Short mmCIF file of C-alpha atoms in Angstrom, two decimals:
data_model
loop_
_atom_site.label_atom_id
_atom_site.label_comp_id
_atom_site.label_asym_id
_atom_site.label_seq_id
_atom_site.Cartn_x
_atom_site.Cartn_y
_atom_site.Cartn_z
CA MET A 1 -46.14 -50.48 43.65
CA GLU A 2 -48.68 -52.12 41.62
CA LYS A 3 -47.02 -55.28 42.62
CA GLU A 4 -46.16 -54.87 46.22
CA GLY A 5 -48.74 -51.82 47.73
CA VAL A 6 -47.87 -48.93 49.32
CA TRP A 7 -45.94 -50.71 51.96
CA ALA A 8 -43.11 -51.07 49.22
CA LEU A 9 -42.41 -47.58 49.89
CA TRP A 10 -40.48 -48.09 53.10
CA LYS A 11 -38.81 -52.06 51.43
CA GLY A 12 -35.48 -51.60 52.41
CA ASN A 13 -36.21 -49.11 55.26
CA PHE A 14 -34.00 -51.44 57.94
CA ALA A 15 -31.09 -50.79 56.11
CA ASN A 16 -31.74 -47.10 56.22
CA CYS A 17 -32.08 -47.01 59.48
CA LEU A 18 -28.76 -48.96 60.00
CA ARG A 19 -27.15 -46.50 58.02
CA ALA A 20 -28.31 -43.31 58.96
CA GLY A 21 -27.69 -44.49 62.43
CA CYS A 22 -24.23 -45.11 61.78
CA ALA A 23 -23.66 -41.70 59.75
CA LEU A 24 -25.57 -39.64 62.54
CA GLY A 25 -23.29 -41.18 65.26
CA VAL A 26 -20.00 -39.74 63.07
CA GLU A 27 -21.86 -36.30 61.99
CA MET A 28 -23.86 -34.82 64.40
CA PRO A 29 -20.30 -34.52 66.46
CA LEU A 30 -18.70 -33.80 64.04
CA ARG A 31 -20.76 -31.04 63.22
CA ASP A 32 -21.34 -29.69 66.83
CA TYR A 33 -17.31 -29.13 67.33
CA LEU A 34 -17.35 -28.15 63.88
CA LYS A 35 -20.39 -25.03 64.76
CA GLY A 36 -18.97 -24.55 68.14
CA PRO A 37 -16.90 -21.88 70.42
CA ARG A 38 -13.62 -24.11 69.62
CA SER A 39 -14.36 -24.10 66.38
CA PRO A 40 -11.41 -23.70 63.77
CA LEU A 41 -13.95 -21.48 61.68
CA ALA A 42 -15.74 -19.93 65.15
CA ASP A 43 -14.71 -16.11 65.08
CA GLN A 44 -13.57 -14.00 68.14
CA ASP A 45 -16.79 -14.29 69.91
CA GLY A 46 -16.63 -18.08 69.54
CA LYS A 47 -19.87 -17.65 66.86
CA VAL A 48 -19.77 -18.87 63.57
CA SER A 49 -22.05 -17.68 61.19
CA ALA A 50 -25.26 -19.53 59.83
CA PRO A 51 -24.13 -19.72 56.08
CA THR A 52 -20.70 -21.20 57.57
CA LYS A 53 -23.00 -23.48 59.95
CA MET A 54 -25.09 -25.04 56.33
CA ALA A 55 -21.79 -25.18 54.75
CA LEU A 56 -20.39 -27.32 57.52
CA GLY A 57 -23.69 -29.19 57.78
CA GLY A 58 -23.28 -30.33 54.26
CA MET A 59 -19.52 -31.10 54.37
CA CYS A 60 -20.26 -33.41 57.30
CA GLY A 61 -23.13 -35.11 55.79
CA CYS A 62 -20.76 -36.15 52.79
CA VAL A 63 -17.87 -37.37 55.53
CA ALA A 64 -20.69 -39.65 57.12
CA GLN A 65 -22.10 -40.17 53.51
CA THR A 66 -18.87 -41.53 52.04
CA ILE A 67 -17.94 -43.35 55.16
CA THR A 68 -21.51 -45.35 55.00
CA TYR A 69 -22.57 -45.34 51.36
CA PRO A 70 -21.84 -49.13 51.10
CA LEU A 71 -25.46 -49.41 53.66
CA ASP A 72 -26.76 -46.88 51.10
CA PHE A 73 -26.10 -49.13 48.00
CA ALA A 74 -27.30 -51.64 49.37
CA ARG A 75 -30.88 -50.45 50.86
CA THR A 76 -31.04 -49.27 46.69
CA ARG A 77 -30.43 -52.79 45.55
CA ILE A 78 -33.11 -53.95 48.06
CA THR A 79 -35.66 -51.09 47.48
CA VAL A 80 -35.63 -51.54 43.72
CA ASP A 81 -35.60 -55.28 43.50
CA VAL A 82 -38.81 -56.49 42.22
CA SER A 83 -37.64 -59.22 40.95
CA GLY A 84 -37.04 -61.42 44.11
CA ARG A 85 -33.34 -62.31 42.16
CA ALA A 86 -30.94 -60.00 43.86
CA PRO A 87 -29.13 -61.36 47.04
CA LYS A 88 -31.47 -61.29 49.86
CA GLY A 89 -29.77 -58.64 53.22
CA ILE A 90 -27.25 -56.34 53.63
CA ILE A 91 -23.90 -58.86 53.52
CA ALA A 92 -25.04 -61.00 50.88
CA GLY A 93 -25.53 -58.20 48.48
CA LEU A 94 -22.33 -56.01 49.09
CA VAL A 95 -20.48 -59.26 48.96
CA SER A 96 -22.13 -60.58 45.69
CA VAL A 97 -21.41 -56.85 44.29
CA VAL A 98 -17.95 -57.37 45.47
CA LYS A 99 -17.34 -60.58 44.26
CA THR A 100 -18.77 -59.30 40.72
CA GLU A 101 -17.62 -55.59 40.03
CA GLY A 102 -15.17 -55.45 42.63
CA ILE A 103 -14.73 -52.90 45.69
CA GLY A 104 -15.44 -49.88 43.60
CA GLY A 105 -18.97 -51.42 42.62
CA VAL A 106 -20.53 -50.52 46.01
CA TYR A 107 -19.24 -46.95 45.27
CA GLN A 108 -21.60 -46.39 41.87
CA GLY A 109 -23.77 -43.19 42.43
CA LEU A 110 -21.47 -41.82 45.21
CA LEU A 111 -21.13 -38.26 43.38
CA PRO A 112 -24.73 -37.80 42.79
CA SER A 113 -25.36 -38.92 46.50
CA LEU A 114 -23.24 -36.53 47.97
CA MET A 115 -25.08 -33.74 46.40
CA ARG A 116 -28.45 -35.37 47.56
CA VAL A 117 -27.15 -35.35 51.22
CA TYR A 118 -28.02 -31.70 51.78
CA ILE A 119 -31.59 -32.56 50.90
CA TYR A 120 -31.85 -34.48 53.91
CA VAL A 121 -29.68 -32.11 56.20
CA GLY A 122 -32.54 -30.12 57.45
CA SER A 123 -34.48 -32.39 58.76
CA LYS A 124 -31.97 -34.49 60.53
CA TYR A 125 -30.84 -31.54 62.37
CA ALA A 126 -33.76 -30.49 63.44
CA CYS A 127 -34.55 -33.56 64.73
CA TYR A 128 -30.91 -33.85 66.32
CA ASP A 129 -31.40 -30.18 68.22
CA GLY A 130 -35.05 -31.37 69.32
CA LEU A 131 -33.38 -34.45 70.67
CA ILE A 132 -30.45 -33.09 72.68
CA ARG A 133 -32.64 -30.24 74.18
CA MET A 134 -34.08 -33.40 76.12
CA ALA A 135 -30.88 -35.30 76.92
CA PRO A 136 -29.36 -36.24 79.94
CA GLN A 137 -26.71 -34.47 81.48
CA ASP A 138 -23.02 -34.99 82.32
CA ALA A 139 -21.87 -32.96 85.46
CA LYS A 140 -20.50 -30.20 83.35
CA GLY A 141 -24.15 -29.76 82.24
CA GLY A 142 -23.63 -30.81 78.76
CA PRO A 143 -25.35 -33.66 77.31
CA ARG A 144 -23.56 -36.68 78.10
CA LYS A 145 -21.47 -38.63 75.31
CA ASP A 146 -23.48 -41.27 74.85
CA ALA A 147 -26.97 -39.43 74.30
CA VAL A 148 -24.90 -37.28 72.21
CA VAL A 149 -24.56 -40.37 70.00
CA GLY A 150 -27.90 -41.76 70.34
CA CYS A 151 -30.15 -38.64 69.86
CA GLY A 152 -27.89 -38.93 66.44
CA PHE A 153 -28.95 -42.55 65.53
CA LEU A 154 -32.55 -41.30 66.46
CA ALA A 155 -32.38 -38.18 64.36
CA GLY A 156 -31.21 -40.20 61.47
CA CYS A 157 -33.71 -42.71 61.99
CA LEU A 158 -36.84 -40.14 62.01
CA GLY A 159 -35.49 -37.73 59.86
CA LYS A 160 -34.51 -40.72 56.98
CA SER A 161 -38.05 -42.69 58.09
CA ILE A 162 -40.05 -39.30 57.28
CA SER A 163 -38.61 -38.99 54.19
CA PHE A 164 -38.01 -41.92 53.16
CA PRO A 165 -41.03 -42.64 51.15
CA LEU A 166 -39.54 -39.54 48.88
CA ASP A 167 -35.94 -41.13 48.55
CA THR A 168 -37.70 -44.55 46.95
CA VAL A 169 -39.77 -42.47 44.71
CA HIS A 170 -36.35 -40.89 43.95
CA ARG A 171 -34.06 -44.04 43.20
CA HIS A 172 -37.15 -45.80 41.14
CA LEU A 173 -37.15 -42.73 38.99
CA SER A 174 -33.06 -43.08 38.84
CA VAL A 175 -32.50 -46.61 38.10
#
């Protein structure tokens, strides 16, 4: 931060927002299905218990994190590069790693990342639950499908932007 100033705390946030939006486009609809009345985990009254919802949220987050981890990996490389030697941009960075380390190279650090996903679940779902209540309704009175995806994308961007400086500090400490 000494070299780059306080704005360095948001370095790599574009890759972060892209990853978060894509991840939540998978995570939120999956979570909604699994916590809903048709869930295979619902009781006879169609209810899913709060502890089960929390566990489901974490599992949904892990599925989404696994799918989008290469973007998270690229974001980390962009964020911590103070030397200016790393390839510029998400695609160039990923191609460089795959060429030198193989496809497994872009999944370095996946396990700790899967553990950390639980930290973000609360803020992401709080944003989503607030946004979905304002979403346009379909003919059946539920939120439109495009609104569900849009709310997931926005909740991811908001949740990650709010918590991004803490994540940046964590990544600097772990490199």
